[in-house]
Amino acid sequence: MNTKVWKVDKYVDNLESNPHVVDAAHLIRENEVVALPTETVYGLGGNAESDTAVAKIFTAKGRPGDNPLIIHIAEKVQLNRFVTEIPAKAEVLMDKFWPGPLTIIFNKKDGVLSEKATAGLSTVAVRMPDHPVALALLKKCGLPVAAPSANSSGKPSPTKAEHVIDDLNGKIAGVLDGGSTGVGVESTVVDCTEEIPVILRPGGVTKEQLEVVIGYVDVDPALTDDEARPKAPGMKYRHYAPNAPLFMVSGTSRFLQQLVEEKQQEGLRVGVLTTEEQVAAYQADLVLACGRRAELETVAAALYETLRGFNQKNVDIIFSEMFPGTGVGHAIMNRLQKAAGNRMISEKAPTPESSRE
């Protein structure tokens, strides 16, 4: 398949009439799959009402079919077609955070969306992206668009069109290149089907921000339970992983450096994921700064590109610093845990005999 690539300036007016957006919308209406920029990561968009289109998404990504997809819309009125009701708290959240990096779980109407898109669940995950190119495309399509991250399943999510092309060139119909994304980690997913909303995936909108507008919000323990059936993306299977095995390190920079030296003595090329403040603390084969620890939003924005950076240098093992688990740090740690397969080395615990897989 020849994958088209269209560059679109997100700052121009009348994006809906842009010939590249029109071309991409036509392909989606024809049940082809097109990558599109959002404010979080690039999404892999297909007609959410078509089994054919959704199957092409799963095939391109190599994604398991029991992992539901997020449905993207351009206008709230579209919800009336495929959800049974809009709870009061969901209405408040939409008014506050849409368009934006917040996905809301609703009870769905039967017979409208592809069952493949919702993985056979009775619920559906929906969001309205805060990106002018994405909104223009969605409006031009006039369809609900299923769009998981536009990467090969399990690999770091794409924050640039180049990342999409690296993973999916020849596997999809096209890529709308709208430049780098902003937030860098996927949307927060909140289940609003019960009286107390529940965070199913941490993301660009924090628990603290949600609670300011709707009061107490719970966090689903299934975030760390790989056996639970997912109600939202990111709750099952290993995600976001670089090619080399990644280990989170709980301890001092001196302890992490000791781990580096041990592995180098074994003949391994070692990478370290740190922040700008700590780059000088490490001597490794590759030390990458992932934003600034003092501003965790910069860490979130740079996380996936940093993980991909290790692939380009062919390191054998990666050690990552850990981050606070509050605010956007909750999302950062969730993604690192998934990328590492929950592998962690603590300064108070013995290191594994071998870190190679």
Coordinates of C-alpha atoms in Angstrom, one line a residue:
M1 CA 0.0 0.0 0.0
N2 CA 1.2 3.5 -0.8
T3 CA 0.9 5.6 2.3
K4 CA 0.2 9.3 1.4
V5 CA 1.7 12.0 3.6
W6 CA 0.0 15.4 3.7
K7 CA 1.6 18.4 5.5
V8 CA -1.1 20.7 7.0
D9 CA -0.5 24.0 8.8
K10 CA -2.7 23.9 11.8
Y11 CA -2.7 27.7 12.1
V12 CA -4.4 28.5 8.8
D13 CA -8.1 29.3 8.5
N14 CA -10.8 27.1 6.8
L15 CA -9.0 23.8 7.5
E16 CA -12.2 21.9 6.6
S17 CA -11.7 23.0 3.0
N18 CA -8.0 22.2 2.9
P19 CA -7.5 19.8 0.0
H20 CA -5.4 17.5 2.2
V21 CA -8.0 17.3 4.9
V22 CA -10.7 16.7 2.2
D23 CA -8.6 13.9 0.7
A24 CA -8.1 12.3 4.1
A25 CA -11.8 12.6 5.0
H26 CA -12.7 10.9 1.8
L27 CA -10.5 8.0 2.5
I28 CA -12.0 7.6 6.0
R29 CA -15.5 7.6 4.5
E30 CA -14.3 4.9 2.1
N31 CA -13.3 2.8 5.2
E32 CA -9.6 3.4 4.8
V33 CA -7.4 4.2 7.8
V34 CA -5.6 7.6 8.2
A35 CA -3.3 8.9 10.9
L36 CA -4.2 12.3 12.3
P37 CA -2.6 14.6 14.8
T38 CA -4.2 15.4 18.2
E39 CA -3.0 17.4 21.2
T40 CA -1.9 14.2 22.9
V41 CA -0.4 11.7 20.4
Y42 CA -1.1 10.9 16.7
G43 CA -4.2 8.7 16.3
L44 CA -4.9 6.0 13.7
G45 CA -8.4 7.0 12.5
G46 CA -11.1 4.8 10.9
N47 CA -14.9 4.8 10.5
A48 CA -16.1 3.7 14.0
E49 CA -19.4 2.4 12.4
S50 CA -17.6 0.0 10.0
D51 CA -16.3 -3.4 10.9
T52 CA -14.1 -3.2 7.8
A53 CA -12.4 0.0 8.8
V54 CA -11.9 -1.0 12.5
A55 CA -10.4 -4.3 11.4
K56 CA -7.9 -2.4 9.3
I57 CA -6.9 -0.4 12.4
F58 CA -6.2 -3.6 14.3
T59 CA -4.3 -5.1 11.4
A60 CA -2.1 -2.1 10.9
K61 CA -1.2 -1.8 14.6
G62 CA -1.0 -5.6 15.2
R63 CA -3.3 -4.9 18.2
P64 CA -5.3 -7.5 20.1
G65 CA -9.0 -7.4 19.4
D66 CA -10.1 -7.4 23.0
N67 CA -8.7 -3.9 23.6
P68 CA -11.4 -1.2 23.0
L69 CA -10.8 1.9 20.9
I70 CA -11.5 5.5 21.7
I71 CA -14.2 7.2 19.5
H72 CA -13.3 10.7 18.4
I73 CA -16.0 13.3 17.6
A74 CA -16.1 17.0 16.6
E75 CA -19.4 18.0 18.2
K76 CA -21.2 16.9 21.4
V77 CA -24.4 16.4 19.4
Q78 CA -22.9 13.3 17.8
L79 CA -23.1 11.5 21.2
N80 CA -26.9 11.3 20.8
R81 CA -26.4 8.8 18.0
F82 CA -24.5 6.1 19.9
V83 CA -24.8 6.7 23.7
T84 CA -27.9 5.9 25.8
E85 CA -27.6 8.9 28.1
I86 CA -25.2 11.7 29.2
P87 CA -24.9 11.7 33.0
A88 CA -24.8 15.1 34.8
K89 CA -21.1 14.7 35.8
A90 CA -20.1 13.8 32.3
E91 CA -21.9 17.0 31.1
V92 CA -19.8 19.0 33.5
L93 CA -16.6 17.4 32.4
M94 CA -17.4 17.9 28.8
D95 CA -18.1 21.6 29.4
K96 CA -14.8 22.0 31.2
F97 CA -12.4 19.8 29.4
W98 CA -13.7 19.3 25.8
P99 CA -12.1 19.7 23.4
G100 CA -9.1 18.4 25.3
P101 CA -7.2 15.3 26.6
L102 CA -10.1 13.7 28.4
T103 CA -12.0 10.6 27.4
I104 CA -15.3 9.8 29.0
I105 CA -16.9 6.3 29.2
F106 CA -20.6 6.2 28.4
N107 CA -23.2 3.4 28.1
K108 CA -23.6 2.8 24.4
K109 CA -26.6 2.2 22.1
D110 CA -26.6 -1.2 20.4
G111 CA -26.3 -1.5 16.6
V112 CA -24.6 1.8 15.8
L113 CA -20.9 1.4 16.4
S114 CA -18.8 -1.5 15.2
E115 CA -18.6 -4.1 18.0
K116 CA -15.0 -4.5 17.1
A117 CA -14.4 -0.8 18.1
T118 CA -15.9 -1.4 21.6
A119 CA -14.4 -4.9 22.0
G120 CA -17.9 -6.2 22.7
L121 CA -18.4 -4.1 25.8
S122 CA -21.6 -2.4 26.7
T123 CA -19.8 0.9 27.1
V124 CA -17.9 3.2 24.7
A125 CA -15.0 5.6 25.2
V126 CA -15.4 9.0 23.6
R127 CA -13.4 12.2 23.4
M128 CA -13.1 15.5 21.4
P129 CA -9.5 16.2 20.6
D130 CA -8.1 19.7 21.0
H131 CA -6.3 20.0 17.7
P132 CA -7.5 22.1 14.8
V133 CA -6.5 19.6 12.1
A134 CA -8.2 16.7 13.9
L135 CA -11.4 18.7 14.5
A136 CA -11.4 19.8 10.8
L137 CA -11.0 16.2 9.7
L138 CA -13.7 14.9 12.0
K139 CA -16.2 17.6 10.9
K140 CA -15.4 16.9 7.3
C141 CA -15.9 13.1 7.8
G142 CA -19.2 13.6 9.6
L143 CA -18.6 10.3 11.3
P144 CA -17.5 9.0 14.7
V145 CA -13.8 8.0 14.2
A146 CA -12.2 5.2 16.1
A147 CA -8.5 6.2 16.7
P148 CA -6.0 4.5 18.9
S149 CA -2.4 5.7 18.9
A150 CA -0.8 5.5 15.5
N151 CA 2.0 3.1 16.3
S152 CA 2.8 -0.6 16.1
S153 CA 1.1 -2.2 19.1
G154 CA 3.4 -2.2 22.2
K155 CA 5.8 0.5 20.9
P156 CA 6.1 4.1 22.1
S157 CA 3.2 6.2 21.0
P158 CA 3.9 8.7 18.1
T159 CA 4.2 12.4 18.9
K160 CA 5.4 13.3 15.4
A161 CA 4.3 12.2 11.9
E162 CA 7.8 10.8 11.4
H163 CA 7.1 8.3 14.2
V164 CA 3.9 7.2 12.5
I165 CA 5.8 6.7 9.2
D166 CA 8.5 4.7 10.9
D167 CA 6.0 2.2 12.3
L168 CA 3.2 2.1 9.7
N169 CA 4.5 3.2 6.3
G170 CA 2.9 0.9 3.7
K171 CA 0.3 -0.3 6.2
I172 CA -2.2 2.6 6.2
A173 CA -3.7 4.9 3.5
G174 CA -2.3 8.2 4.7
V175 CA -0.8 10.4 7.4
L176 CA -1.9 14.0 8.1
D177 CA 1.2 15.7 9.3
G178 CA 0.1 18.5 11.6
G179 CA 3.5 18.9 13.4
S180 CA 4.5 17.8 16.9
T181 CA 1.8 17.1 19.5
G182 CA 1.7 19.0 22.8
V183 CA 0.6 17.0 25.8
G184 CA 2.6 14.0 24.8
V185 CA 0.8 11.3 26.8
E186 CA -2.6 10.0 25.9
S187 CA -5.9 11.3 27.3
T188 CA -7.2 10.6 30.8
V189 CA -10.0 8.0 30.6
V190 CA -12.9 8.5 33.1
D191 CA -15.8 6.1 33.5
C192 CA -19.0 8.1 34.1
T193 CA -21.4 5.2 34.0
E194 CA -21.6 4.9 37.8
E195 CA -22.4 7.5 40.5
I196 CA -18.8 8.0 41.4
P197 CA -16.6 8.6 38.3
V198 CA -13.5 6.3 38.1
I199 CA -10.2 7.0 36.4
L200 CA -9.4 4.0 34.1
R201 CA -6.3 5.6 32.7
P202 CA -4.3 8.6 33.9
G203 CA -3.4 11.2 31.3
G204 CA -3.3 14.8 30.3
V205 CA -6.1 15.8 32.8
T206 CA -5.1 15.0 36.3
K207 CA -7.2 13.6 39.1
E208 CA -6.8 16.8 41.0
Q209 CA -8.2 18.8 38.1
L210 CA -11.2 16.5 37.7
E211 CA -12.0 16.8 41.4
V212 CA -12.1 20.6 41.3
V213 CA -15.1 20.4 39.0
I214 CA -17.0 17.2 40.0
G215 CA -15.8 16.3 43.5
Y216 CA -14.3 12.9 44.5
V217 CA -13.0 10.7 41.7
D218 CA -12.0 7.1 42.3
V219 CA -9.0 5.3 40.6
D220 CA -9.6 1.8 39.2
P221 CA -7.3 -0.8 40.8
A222 CA -7.4 -2.6 37.5
L223 CA -4.8 -0.2 36.3
T224 CA -2.3 -2.6 37.7
D225 CA -4.2 -5.8 37.1
D226 CA -3.2 -7.4 33.8
E227 CA -5.9 -10.1 34.1
A228 CA -8.8 -7.6 34.2
R229 CA -10.8 -7.1 31.0
P230 CA -10.2 -3.6 29.8
K231 CA -12.9 -1.0 29.7
A232 CA -10.4 1.5 28.2
P233 CA -7.2 1.5 26.2
G234 CA -3.9 1.1 28.0
M235 CA -5.3 -1.2 30.7
K236 CA -4.0 -4.5 29.2
Y237 CA -0.8 -5.8 27.6
R238 CA 2.6 -4.2 27.6
H239 CA 2.6 -0.8 26.0
Y240 CA 5.0 2.0 25.0
A241 CA 8.1 -0.2 25.1
P242 CA 11.4 0.6 23.5
N243 CA 13.3 -2.2 21.8
A244 CA 15.7 -2.7 24.8
P245 CA 14.4 -3.9 28.1
L246 CA 13.6 -1.0 30.4
F247 CA 13.9 -1.0 34.2
M248 CA 12.6 1.7 36.5
V249 CA 15.1 2.4 39.3
S250 CA 14.0 3.4 42.8
G251 CA 17.0 4.9 44.6
T252 CA 19.7 7.5 44.4
S253 CA 21.6 8.6 41.3
R254 CA 24.7 6.9 42.7
F255 CA 22.8 3.6 42.9
L256 CA 21.6 3.9 39.3
Q257 CA 25.1 4.7 38.1
Q258 CA 26.3 1.5 39.9
L259 CA 23.8 -0.4 37.9
V260 CA 25.0 1.2 34.7
E261 CA 28.6 0.2 35.5
E262 CA 27.7 -3.4 36.4
K263 CA 26.0 -3.9 33.0
Q264 CA 28.8 -2.2 31.1
Q265 CA 31.2 -4.6 32.7
E266 CA 29.1 -7.4 31.3
G267 CA 29.6 -5.9 27.8
L268 CA 26.2 -4.3 27.4
R269 CA 25.4 -0.9 26.0
V270 CA 23.5 1.0 28.7
G271 CA 21.0 3.8 28.3
V272 CA 19.7 6.1 31.1
L273 CA 16.4 8.0 31.0
T274 CA 16.7 11.1 33.3
T275 CA 15.9 14.8 33.2
E276 CA 17.8 17.9 32.4
E277 CA 18.6 18.5 36.0
Q278 CA 20.4 15.1 36.4
V279 CA 22.1 14.5 33.1
A280 CA 25.6 15.2 34.5
A281 CA 25.1 12.6 37.3
Y282 CA 25.4 9.7 34.8
Q283 CA 28.1 8.2 32.7
A284 CA 26.5 5.7 30.3
D285 CA 26.6 4.8 26.6
L286 CA 23.5 7.0 26.1
V287 CA 22.0 9.5 28.6
L288 CA 18.8 11.1 27.4
A289 CA 17.1 14.0 29.2
C290 CA 13.3 13.7 29.2
G291 CA 12.2 17.2 30.1
R292 CA 12.6 18.9 33.4
R293 CA 11.8 17.3 36.7
A294 CA 10.7 20.7 38.1
E295 CA 8.1 20.8 35.3
L296 CA 6.6 17.4 34.9
E297 CA 4.5 18.5 31.9
T298 CA 7.7 18.7 30.0
V299 CA 8.6 15.1 30.9
A300 CA 5.2 13.9 29.7
A301 CA 5.6 15.8 26.4
A302 CA 9.0 14.3 25.8
L303 CA 8.5 10.8 27.1
Y304 CA 7.6 8.8 24.0
E305 CA 10.2 10.6 21.8
T306 CA 12.8 9.9 24.4
L307 CA 11.9 6.2 24.5
R308 CA 12.1 6.1 20.7
G309 CA 15.5 7.8 21.0
F310 CA 17.0 4.7 22.7
N311 CA 16.0 2.6 19.7
Q312 CA 18.1 4.7 17.3
K313 CA 21.2 4.1 19.3
N314 CA 20.8 0.3 19.8
V315 CA 21.3 0.2 23.5
D316 CA 21.0 -3.2 25.2
I317 CA 19.3 -2.1 28.4
I318 CA 17.7 1.1 29.8
F319 CA 17.5 2.3 33.3
S320 CA 14.9 5.0 34.1
E321 CA 14.6 7.4 37.0
M322 CA 11.2 7.4 38.7
F323 CA 8.8 10.3 39.1
P324 CA 6.2 11.5 41.7
G325 CA 2.9 9.7 41.3
T326 CA 0.7 12.8 41.6
G327 CA -0.6 15.2 39.0
V328 CA 0.7 14.4 35.6
G329 CA 3.3 12.3 37.2
H330 CA 0.6 9.7 37.7
A331 CA 0.3 9.4 33.9
I332 CA 4.1 9.4 33.4
M333 CA 4.6 6.6 35.9
N334 CA 1.7 4.6 34.4
R335 CA 3.4 4.8 31.0
L336 CA 6.8 3.9 32.3
Q337 CA 5.4 0.9 34.2
K338 CA 3.7 -0.3 31.1
A339 CA 6.9 0.2 29.0
A340 CA 9.0 -1.6 31.7
G341 CA 6.4 -4.4 32.1
N342 CA 6.4 -3.3 35.8
R343 CA 10.1 -4.2 36.2
M344 CA 11.7 -2.1 39.0
I345 CA 15.0 -2.3 40.8
S346 CA 15.0 -0.9 44.3
E347 CA 18.1 0.3 46.1
K348 CA 16.9 -1.8 49.1
A349 CA 16.5 -4.9 47.0
P350 CA 19.0 -7.2 45.2
T351 CA 19.5 -6.7 41.5
P352 CA 18.5 -9.5 39.2
E353 CA 21.2 -11.9 38.1
S354 CA 20.5 -11.0 34.5
S355 CA 18.5 -8.2 33.0
R356 CA 18.6 -9.5 29.4
E357 CA 15.4 -10.9 27.9

